[in-house]
Structure formats: C-alpha cells, structure tokens
mmCIF file of C-alpha atoms in Angstrom:
data_model
loop_
_atom_site.group_PDB
_atom_site.id
_atom_site.type_symbol
_atom_site.label_atom_id
_atom_site.label_comp_id
_atom_site.label_asym_id
_atom_site.label_seq_id
_atom_site.Cartn_x
_atom_site.Cartn_y
_atom_site.Cartn_z
ATOM 1 C CA MET A 1 21.569 22.570 -20.691
ATOM 2 C CA GLY A 2 19.880 22.874 -17.310
ATOM 3 C CA ALA A 3 19.087 25.584 -14.792
ATOM 4 C CA TRP A 4 18.864 24.816 -11.073
ATOM 5 C CA LYS A 5 16.505 26.045 -8.395
ATOM 6 C CA GLN A 6 15.841 24.634 -4.938
ATOM 7 C CA PHE A 7 12.330 23.881 -3.747
ATOM 8 C CA LEU A 8 10.954 25.560 -0.642
ATOM 9 C CA ALA A 9 8.689 23.730 1.822
ATOM 10 C CA SER A 10 5.769 25.779 0.500
ATOM 11 C CA ASP A 11 6.432 24.400 -2.995
ATOM 12 C CA ILE A 12 5.666 20.793 -1.988
ATOM 13 C CA ILE A 13 2.186 19.475 -1.157
ATOM 14 C CA ILE A 14 1.562 15.836 -0.162
ATOM 15 C CA THR A 15 -2.030 14.621 -0.511
ATOM 16 C CA PRO A 16 -3.247 11.119 0.435
ATOM 17 C CA PHE A 17 -6.045 9.494 -1.523
ATOM 18 C CA GLU A 18 -7.592 6.063 -1.384
ATOM 19 C CA VAL A 19 -7.739 3.644 -4.309
ATOM 20 C CA ASN A 20 -9.801 0.450 -4.519
ATOM 21 C CA LYS A 21 -9.656 -2.682 -6.611
ATOM 22 C CA GLY A 22 -12.048 -5.613 -6.800
ATOM 23 C CA PHE A 23 -10.880 -9.242 -6.797
ATOM 24 C CA SER A 24 -12.632 -12.548 -7.423
ATOM 25 C CA PHE A 25 -10.773 -15.860 -7.088
ATOM 26 C CA PRO A 26 -12.145 -19.366 -7.697
ATOM 27 C CA TYR A 27 -10.915 -22.254 -5.558
ATOM 28 C CA SER A 28 -8.470 -23.335 -8.286
ATOM 29 C CA GLN A 29 -6.481 -20.111 -7.742
ATOM 30 C CA PHE A 30 -6.424 -20.051 -3.921
ATOM 31 C CA SER A 31 -2.966 -21.626 -3.685
ATOM 32 C CA ASP A 32 -1.372 -19.579 -6.486
ATOM 33 C CA SER A 33 1.758 -17.715 -5.392
ATOM 34 C CA ASP A 34 0.126 -14.339 -6.088
ATOM 35 C CA VAL A 35 -3.121 -15.232 -4.249
ATOM 36 C CA GLN A 36 -2.479 -17.450 -1.186
ATOM 37 C CA ILE A 37 -6.027 -17.451 0.217
ATOM 38 C CA ASP A 38 -6.109 -20.049 3.001
ATOM 39 C CA ARG A 39 -8.691 -21.780 5.214
ATOM 40 C CA PHE A 40 -8.218 -23.071 8.743
ATOM 41 C CA LEU A 41 -10.185 -25.146 11.243
ATOM 42 C CA GLY A 42 -9.842 -24.152 14.890
ATOM 43 C CA VAL A 43 -10.673 -26.661 17.633
ATOM 44 C CA ASN A 44 -11.014 -26.092 21.374
ATOM 45 C CA ASN A 45 -8.881 -28.901 22.788
ATOM 46 C CA LEU A 46 -9.038 -28.621 26.574
ATOM 47 C CA GLY A 47 -6.725 -31.564 27.146
ATOM 48 C CA THR A 48 -3.078 -32.074 26.352
ATOM 49 C CA PHE A 49 -1.873 -30.458 23.158
ATOM 50 C CA TYR A 50 -0.929 -33.172 20.679
ATOM 51 C CA PRO A 51 1.318 -32.023 17.808
ATOM 52 C CA ALA A 52 0.073 -34.735 15.477
ATOM 53 C CA SER A 53 -0.357 -34.256 11.741
ATOM 54 C CA SER A 54 -4.075 -34.949 12.099
ATOM 55 C CA ALA A 55 -4.358 -31.895 14.375
ATOM 56 C CA LYS A 56 -3.014 -29.559 11.702
ATOM 57 C CA THR A 57 -5.055 -27.335 9.434
ATOM 58 C CA GLY A 58 -4.567 -25.050 6.425
ATOM 59 C CA ALA A 59 -3.748 -25.756 2.793
ATOM 60 C CA THR A 60 -0.948 -23.235 2.241
ATOM 61 C CA ASN A 61 0.220 -22.465 5.786
ATOM 62 C CA ASN A 62 -0.019 -25.528 8.017
ATOM 63 C CA GLN A 63 -1.041 -24.653 11.603
ATOM 64 C CA TYR A 64 -2.217 -26.610 14.634
ATOM 65 C CA GLN A 65 -5.973 -26.498 15.121
ATOM 66 C CA THR A 66 -5.713 -25.759 18.840
ATOM 67 C CA LEU A 67 -3.324 -22.852 18.253
ATOM 68 C CA VAL A 68 -5.622 -21.412 15.594
ATOM 69 C CA TYR A 69 -8.565 -21.572 18.002
ATOM 70 C CA ASN A 70 -6.653 -19.947 20.874
ATOM 71 C CA SER A 71 -5.143 -17.221 18.682
ATOM 72 C CA ILE A 72 -8.500 -16.193 17.247
ATOM 73 C CA LYS A 73 -10.091 -16.206 20.713
ATOM 74 C CA GLU A 74 -7.360 -14.014 22.196
ATOM 75 C CA LEU A 75 -7.195 -11.540 19.289
ATOM 76 C CA TYR A 76 -10.859 -10.996 18.486
ATOM 77 C CA TYR A 77 -13.115 -12.497 21.173
ATOM 78 C CA SER A 78 -11.426 -12.142 24.574
ATOM 79 C CA ASN A 79 -13.966 -9.455 25.566
ATOM 80 C CA PHE A 80 -16.954 -11.479 24.331
ATOM 81 C CA LEU A 81 -16.637 -14.883 25.991
ATOM 82 C CA THR A 82 -19.735 -14.617 28.178
ATOM 83 C CA ALA A 83 -21.790 -12.038 26.268
ATOM 84 C CA SER A 84 -22.059 -11.634 22.495
ATOM 85 C CA SER A 85 -22.328 -7.850 22.882
ATOM 86 C CA GLY A 86 -19.236 -7.628 25.098
ATOM 87 C CA ASP A 87 -18.287 -8.500 28.660
ATOM 88 C CA ASN A 88 -18.088 -5.966 31.430
ATOM 89 C CA ALA A 89 -14.485 -4.941 31.915
ATOM 90 C CA THR A 90 -12.977 -6.051 35.208
ATOM 91 C CA THR A 91 -11.859 -3.157 37.388
ATOM 92 C CA SER A 92 -9.881 -2.654 40.554
ATOM 93 C CA SER A 93 -9.238 0.302 42.852
ATOM 94 C CA ILE A 94 -6.479 1.399 45.197
ATOM 95 C CA VAL A 95 -7.402 2.322 48.747
ATOM 96 C CA PRO A 96 -4.649 4.697 49.889
ATOM 97 C CA GLY A 97 -2.773 3.739 53.043
ATOM 98 C CA ALA A 98 -0.546 5.765 55.317
ATOM 99 C CA ASP A 99 2.246 5.281 52.784
ATOM 100 C CA PRO A 100 2.592 3.510 49.361
ATOM 101 C CA VAL A 101 3.421 0.251 51.111
ATOM 102 C CA GLY A 102 0.104 0.439 52.932
ATOM 103 C CA ASN A 103 -1.989 0.888 49.776
ATOM 104 C CA VAL A 104 -4.575 -1.856 49.251
ATOM 105 C CA ILE A 105 -5.952 -3.040 45.880
ATOM 106 C CA THR A 106 -9.636 -3.955 45.963
ATOM 107 C CA GLY A 107 -11.611 -5.647 43.214
ATOM 108 C CA SER A 108 -10.549 -8.131 40.578
ATOM 109 C CA SER A 109 -7.089 -7.839 39.088
ATOM 110 C CA ASN A 110 -7.867 -10.473 36.443
ATOM 111 C CA PRO A 111 -6.864 -9.049 33.020
ATOM 112 C CA THR A 112 -9.766 -10.775 31.218
ATOM 113 C CA GLY A 113 -11.770 -8.295 29.165
ATOM 114 C CA ARG A 114 -9.036 -5.684 28.855
ATOM 115 C CA PHE A 115 -7.835 -6.373 25.338
ATOM 116 C CA ASP A 116 -8.408 -4.600 22.030
ATOM 117 C CA ASN A 117 -10.527 -6.878 19.845
ATOM 118 C CA TYR A 118 -10.397 -4.719 16.662
ATOM 119 C CA LEU A 119 -13.991 -3.543 16.593
ATOM 120 C CA GLN A 120 -15.254 -2.395 13.179
ATOM 121 C CA SER A 121 -17.593 0.458 14.163
ATOM 122 C CA THR A 122 -19.036 2.398 17.095
ATOM 123 C CA LEU A 123 -22.221 0.295 17.033
ATOM 124 C CA THR A 124 -22.786 -2.355 19.682
ATOM 125 C CA PRO A 125 -20.912 -5.377 18.279
ATOM 126 C CA TYR A 126 -22.142 -8.936 17.960
ATOM 127 C CA ARG A 127 -19.415 -11.511 18.556
ATOM 128 C CA TYR A 128 -20.355 -14.995 19.605
ATOM 129 C CA PHE A 129 -17.542 -17.466 20.346
ATOM 130 C CA PRO A 130 -17.964 -21.161 21.227
ATOM 131 C CA THR A 131 -16.063 -22.241 24.351
ATOM 132 C CA GLY A 132 -17.166 -25.848 24.876
ATOM 133 C CA SER A 133 -14.772 -28.764 24.715
ATOM 134 C CA GLY A 134 -14.240 -29.789 21.087
ATOM 135 C CA ASP A 135 -16.069 -26.727 19.703
ATOM 136 C CA GLN A 136 -14.937 -25.628 16.260
ATOM 137 C CA ILE A 137 -14.476 -22.416 14.328
ATOM 138 C CA ALA A 138 -13.590 -21.866 10.659
ATOM 139 C CA ILE A 139 -11.260 -19.149 9.387
ATOM 140 C CA PHE A 140 -10.774 -17.699 5.905
ATOM 141 C CA SER A 141 -7.494 -15.814 5.558
ATOM 142 C CA ILE A 142 -6.766 -13.245 2.822
ATOM 143 C CA PRO A 143 -3.144 -11.988 2.583
ATOM 144 C CA SER A 144 -2.356 -8.295 3.016
ATOM 145 C CA PHE A 145 -0.700 -7.983 -0.399
ATOM 146 C CA LEU A 146 -4.183 -8.496 -1.848
ATOM 147 C CA PHE A 147 -6.363 -6.340 0.440
ATOM 148 C CA GLY A 148 -3.852 -3.515 1.040
ATOM 149 C CA ASP A 149 -4.823 -1.420 4.067
ATOM 150 C CA TYR A 150 -8.148 -3.176 4.629
ATOM 151 C CA ILE A 151 -10.991 -5.002 2.908
ATOM 152 C CA GLN A 152 -13.705 -2.596 1.805
ATOM 153 C CA PRO A 153 -16.816 -3.058 3.994
ATOM 154 C CA ASN A 154 -19.793 -4.604 2.161
ATOM 155 C CA SER A 155 -17.496 -6.116 -0.466
ATOM 156 C CA PHE A 156 -16.694 -9.586 0.895
ATOM 157 C CA VAL A 157 -18.490 -12.559 -0.689
ATOM 158 C CA TRP A 158 -17.668 -16.235 -0.167
ATOM 159 C CA ASP A 159 -19.844 -18.109 -2.644
ATOM 160 C CA ASP A 160 -19.984 -21.856 -1.946
ATOM 161 C CA THR A 161 -23.372 -22.585 -3.499
ATOM 162 C CA GLY A 162 -21.770 -25.167 -5.772
ATOM 163 C CA ASP A 163 -20.764 -27.365 -2.812
ATOM 164 C CA THR A 164 -22.295 -26.559 0.586
ATOM 165 C CA GLY A 165 -25.065 -24.344 -0.816
ATOM 166 C CA VAL A 166 -24.097 -21.338 1.348
ATOM 167 C CA ILE A 167 -23.064 -17.768 0.558
ATOM 168 C CA PHE A 168 -21.250 -15.671 3.177
ATOM 169 C CA THR A 169 -21.260 -11.875 2.907
ATOM 170 C CA ASP A 170 -20.320 -9.044 5.251
ATOM 171 C CA ASP A 171 -22.809 -6.421 6.413
ATOM 172 C CA GLY A 172 -20.371 -3.493 6.467
ATOM 173 C CA GLU A 173 -20.198 -3.522 10.282
ATOM 174 C CA GLY A 174 -17.933 -6.532 10.787
ATOM 175 C CA ASN A 175 -20.582 -9.286 10.798
ATOM 176 C CA ILE A 176 -20.675 -12.257 8.436
ATOM 177 C CA ILE A 177 -24.140 -13.041 7.098
ATOM 178 C CA ALA A 178 -24.986 -16.529 5.815
ATOM 179 C CA SER A 179 -27.676 -17.370 3.322
ATOM 180 C CA GLY A 180 -28.474 -20.427 1.264
ATOM 181 C CA SER A 181 -30.344 -23.671 1.167
ATOM 182 C CA ILE A 182 -29.436 -24.814 4.713
ATOM 183 C CA LEU A 183 -30.105 -21.500 6.429
ATOM 184 C CA GLY A 184 -32.627 -18.716 6.521
ATOM 185 C CA ASN A 185 -31.417 -15.492 4.919
ATOM 186 C CA GLY A 186 -29.658 -12.955 7.120
ATOM 187 C CA GLU A 187 -28.214 -15.217 9.824
ATOM 188 C CA VAL A 188 -25.118 -13.800 11.556
ATOM 189 C CA VAL A 189 -22.642 -16.672 11.810
ATOM 190 C CA GLY A 190 -19.316 -14.931 12.385
ATOM 191 C CA ASN A 191 -17.206 -11.827 11.938
ATOM 192 C CA ILE A 192 -14.788 -10.227 9.522
ATOM 193 C CA ILE A 193 -11.767 -8.178 10.593
ATOM 194 C CA TYR A 194 -11.369 -5.818 7.648
ATOM 195 C CA THR A 195 -7.898 -4.559 8.560
ATOM 196 C CA HIS A 196 -6.501 -8.078 8.968
ATOM 197 C CA GLY A 197 -8.189 -9.889 6.097
ATOM 198 C CA ILE A 198 -9.579 -12.470 8.545
ATOM 199 C CA VAL A 199 -13.059 -14.015 8.372
ATOM 200 C CA VAL A 200 -14.163 -16.128 11.357
ATOM 201 C CA LEU A 201 -17.190 -18.444 11.363
ATOM 202 C CA THR A 202 -18.305 -19.160 14.935
ATOM 203 C CA ASN A 203 -21.789 -20.648 14.525
ATOM 204 C CA GLY A 204 -23.378 -17.627 16.175
ATOM 205 C CA ASN A 205 -26.895 -18.332 14.958
ATOM 206 C CA GLY A 206 -27.219 -22.039 14.387
ATOM 207 C CA LEU A 207 -24.864 -22.933 11.536
ATOM 208 C CA ASP A 208 -24.275 -26.677 11.726
ATOM 209 C CA PRO A 209 -20.813 -27.086 13.346
ATOM 210 C CA LEU A 210 -20.223 -30.244 11.331
ATOM 211 C CA SER A 211 -20.348 -28.168 8.130
ATOM 212 C CA PHE A 212 -17.223 -26.237 9.183
ATOM 213 C CA THR A 213 -15.160 -29.135 7.870
ATOM 214 C CA ASP A 214 -17.093 -28.908 4.595
ATOM 215 C CA PHE A 215 -16.309 -25.191 4.223
ATOM 216 C CA ILE A 216 -12.615 -25.870 4.773
ATOM 217 C CA ALA A 217 -12.542 -28.685 2.237
ATOM 218 C CA SER A 218 -14.848 -27.229 -0.431
ATOM 219 C CA THR A 219 -13.457 -27.194 -3.970
ATOM 220 C CA GLU A 220 -16.276 -25.078 -5.413
ATOM 221 C CA ALA A 221 -15.907 -21.864 -3.406
ATOM 222 C CA THR A 222 -15.241 -18.438 -4.918
ATOM 223 C CA CYS A 223 -13.856 -15.568 -2.823
ATOM 224 C CA SER A 224 -14.592 -11.969 -3.844
ATOM 225 C CA PHE A 225 -13.702 -8.683 -2.144
ATOM 226 C CA SER A 226 -12.451 -5.156 -2.784
ATOM 227 C CA SER A 227 -9.126 -3.914 -1.490
ATOM 228 C CA SER A 228 -8.348 -0.449 -0.160
ATOM 229 C CA TYR A 229 -4.936 1.180 -0.386
ATOM 230 C CA THR A 230 -3.763 4.717 0.348
ATOM 231 C CA ILE A 231 -1.543 6.340 -2.267
ATOM 232 C CA TYR A 232 0.261 9.594 -1.574
ATOM 233 C CA GLU A 233 0.371 12.155 -4.363
ATOM 234 C CA THR A 234 3.239 14.639 -4.081
ATOM 235 C CA GLN A 235 2.815 17.894 -5.972
ATOM 236 C CA TYR A 236 5.896 20.025 -6.710
ATOM 237 C CA LYS A 237 5.487 23.639 -7.777
ATOM 238 C CA ALA A 238 8.419 24.662 -9.981
ATOM 239 C CA THR A 239 8.313 28.436 -10.449
ATOM 240 C CA ALA A 240 10.555 30.571 -12.657
ATOM 241 C CA ASN A 241 10.206 34.198 -11.598
ATOM 242 C CA GLU A 242 9.992 36.853 -14.284
ATOM 243 C CA ASN A 243 13.660 37.798 -13.729
ATOM 244 C CA GLU A 244 14.985 34.212 -13.740
ATOM 245 C CA PHE A 245 16.227 31.908 -16.485
ATOM 246 C CA ASN A 246 15.912 34.544 -19.221
ATOM 247 C CA PHE A 247 19.003 33.345 -21.060
ATOM 248 C CA SER A 248 19.317 29.951 -22.675
ATOM 249 C CA GLN A 249 22.412 27.781 -22.225
ATOM 250 C CA ASN A 250 21.531 25.510 -25.134
ATOM 251 C CA PRO A 251 24.673 25.073 -27.267
ATOM 252 C CA SER A 252 22.547 24.929 -30.440
ATOM 253 C CA LEU A 253 22.147 28.733 -30.174
ATOM 254 C CA ILE A 254 25.834 29.256 -30.981
ATOM 255 C CA SER A 255 26.617 29.998 -34.627
ATOM 256 C CA GLY A 256 29.246 28.144 -36.606
ATOM 257 C CA SER A 257 32.008 30.597 -35.628
ATOM 258 C CA THR A 258 34.600 29.571 -33.066
ATOM 259 C CA ASP A 259 34.291 32.669 -30.885
ATOM 260 C CA GLY A 260 30.944 31.683 -29.373
ATOM 261 C CA THR A 261 28.896 34.165 -31.361
ATOM 262 C CA LEU A 262 25.172 33.637 -31.014
ATOM 263 C CA TYR A 263 22.706 33.580 -33.842
ATOM 264 C CA GLY A 264 21.079 36.920 -34.433
ATOM 265 C CA PHE A 265 17.580 35.883 -33.391
ATOM 266 C CA VAL A 266 18.923 34.978 -29.939
ATOM 267 C CA THR A 267 20.022 38.549 -29.231
ATOM 268 C CA SER A 268 16.624 39.947 -30.119
ATOM 269 C CA SER A 269 14.672 41.523 -27.272
ATOM 270 C CA TYR A 270 11.732 39.284 -28.183
ATOM 271 C CA PHE A 271 13.635 36.017 -27.748
ATOM 272 C CA GLN A 272 12.709 33.950 -24.716
ATOM 273 C CA PRO A 273 14.046 30.515 -23.670
ATOM 274 C CA TYR A 274 11.697 27.553 -23.857
ATOM 275 C CA VAL A 275 11.261 24.843 -21.225
ATOM 276 C CA THR A 276 10.841 21.270 -22.509
ATOM 277 C CA THR A 277 11.830 19.111 -19.501
ATOM 278 C CA VAL A 278 11.785 19.355 -15.715
ATOM 279 C CA GLY A 279 14.078 17.153 -13.632
ATOM 280 C CA LEU A 280 13.871 16.521 -9.893
ATOM 281 C CA TYR A 281 17.179 16.017 -8.066
ATOM 282 C CA ASN A 282 18.173 15.135 -4.536
ATOM 283 C CA GLU A 283 20.715 17.017 -2.424
ATOM 284 C CA ALA A 284 23.544 15.031 -4.034
ATOM 285 C CA GLN A 285 22.365 16.311 -7.432
ATOM 286 C CA GLU A 286 21.281 12.818 -8.466
ATOM 287 C CA LEU A 287 18.405 12.754 -10.941
ATOM 288 C CA LEU A 288 15.326 11.136 -9.366
ATOM 289 C CA ALA A 289 12.503 11.914 -11.792
ATOM 290 C CA VAL A 290 11.989 13.504 -15.208
ATOM 291 C CA GLY A 291 8.876 15.281 -16.422
ATOM 292 C CA LYS A 292 8.407 16.005 -20.141
ATOM 293 C CA LEU A 293 6.144 18.835 -21.229
ATOM 294 C CA SER A 294 3.691 18.055 -24.033
ATOM 295 C CA GLN A 295 5.089 21.034 -25.947
ATOM 296 C CA PRO A 296 7.874 23.600 -25.340
ATOM 297 C CA LEU A 297 6.823 26.326 -22.907
ATOM 298 C CA SER A 298 8.126 29.866 -23.362
ATOM 299 C CA LEU A 299 9.266 31.668 -20.214
ATOM 300 C CA SER A 300 7.981 35.201 -19.652
ATOM 301 C CA ARG A 301 9.895 38.377 -18.833
ATOM 302 C CA THR A 302 6.822 39.999 -17.308
ATOM 303 C CA THR A 303 5.130 37.270 -15.225
ATOM 304 C CA ASP A 304 6.178 34.249 -13.198
ATOM 305 C CA THR A 305 5.925 30.844 -14.909
ATOM 306 C CA THR A 306 4.844 27.897 -12.778
ATOM 307 C CA ILE A 307 4.981 24.227 -13.765
ATOM 308 C CA MET A 308 3.158 21.683 -11.551
ATOM 309 C CA ILE A 309 4.656 18.184 -11.245
ATOM 310 C CA ASN A 310 2.569 15.393 -9.691
ATOM 311 C CA LEU A 311 4.094 12.113 -8.484
ATOM 312 C CA ASP A 312 2.175 9.167 -6.999
ATOM 313 C CA ARG A 313 3.895 6.857 -4.497
#
C-alpha cells in the first residue's frame, strides 16, 4: 500500500550538465540514415540563375550551387566581404528638425555589415570569402542529431589523406586549418560554425580552388568530431518527518482472522514500517516514475527520513 505526500518547490532541484560523445565516420557511412553527413559546392554565379541539374550539389540533400553560395555568404560572411577581420559597420544619424517630419537622416542607410555572423569567440575573427565571378566554396554539413547543441571546439577532423592528401582540423576558435602534401602546415582555409555543424572552405590562404571539387567527390574521407549536449538532472527530495507514516498499510500484516487483527509484532512499540519503493505522480495521480531502493529502509520515530531521487532528461 502507498502513502502520499506532495512535493514543495524547495524539494525539487534542477541541475544542467554537459555530456560529450566522440564520433568518427568513414565515407561509406556518410549517407546512412543515422549519419547524413553531406558536402556541397557553392558557386558565385553573377548571371542569370539556371535551375539545371548540372548546377546542383550535395549527395543527400540536393541544392543549387548558387543558392548554397549566397546562403553561406549571408549567414556567416556578410560582415567580412571587404576585410577578413570584419568590415566597419555602416552607421547613420538623425539631425532633429523643427518637428519629426523635418528630421533628416545623414550617413549611409545601407544594411550591409549589420548582421550576426555567429562568431565563435571574443578574439578578432578571420573570415575570408571569395566574391569574384565563378568563385567557389566547399561546405561540409553535419546534422544536429549528431552534434547536439554544438560541435566541441578542437574536435573536428576531416581526414582526406587517402585521396586529396589533406587533413582539415579546427583550431578551437572557429578557423579551419589545412595540412598535408599540397599545403604547408597551419594554413587557415575556412571556418567552422560549431553551433550549426557547418564547415566552410573559402580558400583563405591559397588552397587550390580546383581542389574544392575533389573534396566534394572524395570517397576516402573520414569525418571525426565530438558532440556536446546538455542534460538536465532533476533531484527530488522525498522526506518523511518523524511523526509521519509510522503505521504500515501493508495487508500482509493482518493475521488470518477475519476481524482485521494484526500480528503481535506489529503492535510492538519497536515496530517501524519499511520503505521499499518510491513513486512519482502527477496532479492527476498518474504514476510517472518508480524508484526501487536497494534494500528496505526503516522509517524513524525520532528523526526525519529523506530519500533522494535523481532523474535525467
């Protein structure tokens, strides 16, 4: 039989904590339903947009190359189109007139440079983006169900030594570093957006643009990274005060007689009920969770008894 007691706000503590998990996927698993790592080629097409099949990119999610280029530029590089460390924000001022109608706006009202580009730290960023006609970028996309809240800085590795001879890693500050047979070690060639699972190669320090097509088509690459996900632990403090629950409702305590007589040991002053299970219920008295004690716990007549229940969600 059960005994009921309602929790107070002070009996419930919610604590967030971060968990991490490392992943490593070879090319053969990129298209698996539980992986879905994709690669895209973005092209700056300044002319008419042609929705031809040859202008599409991506193995799992087919996109137009021009749209990929423009989306990446707008999301992550709109403040860095003329300077790799960031453009000066355009500003304007209002010169008050005799009345609101007479107010005059001075300075540029162009919105360029006023967008959030998801910077990774407080350090001065480095974000080069090619803007010439026909310029290309390469994108590696990792789905959110793999990286959780964000990719752990310093954990991303794209190993393509078996094909193009290049390894891409992140430096923990949002930069992609290339090393390998065709480059000197430590060259910054793009950026990683940890919270979006997006890696962008922009040829910032001399990576051969023609090799972007090779990176997209490589069948030897391996992608490794660590995910980060916040789990919330809820701790419930179930307390039986010294004057509560001192009588058991367990029907096994009733003797074989039909008048409800209890066994003699139950009426002893030394007898105390034991707790074996704690159940958590909602306001409709629906059972939500059950906690089993490792061994029966005797309640006390002289001190409060507290049982701590931890749930992760």
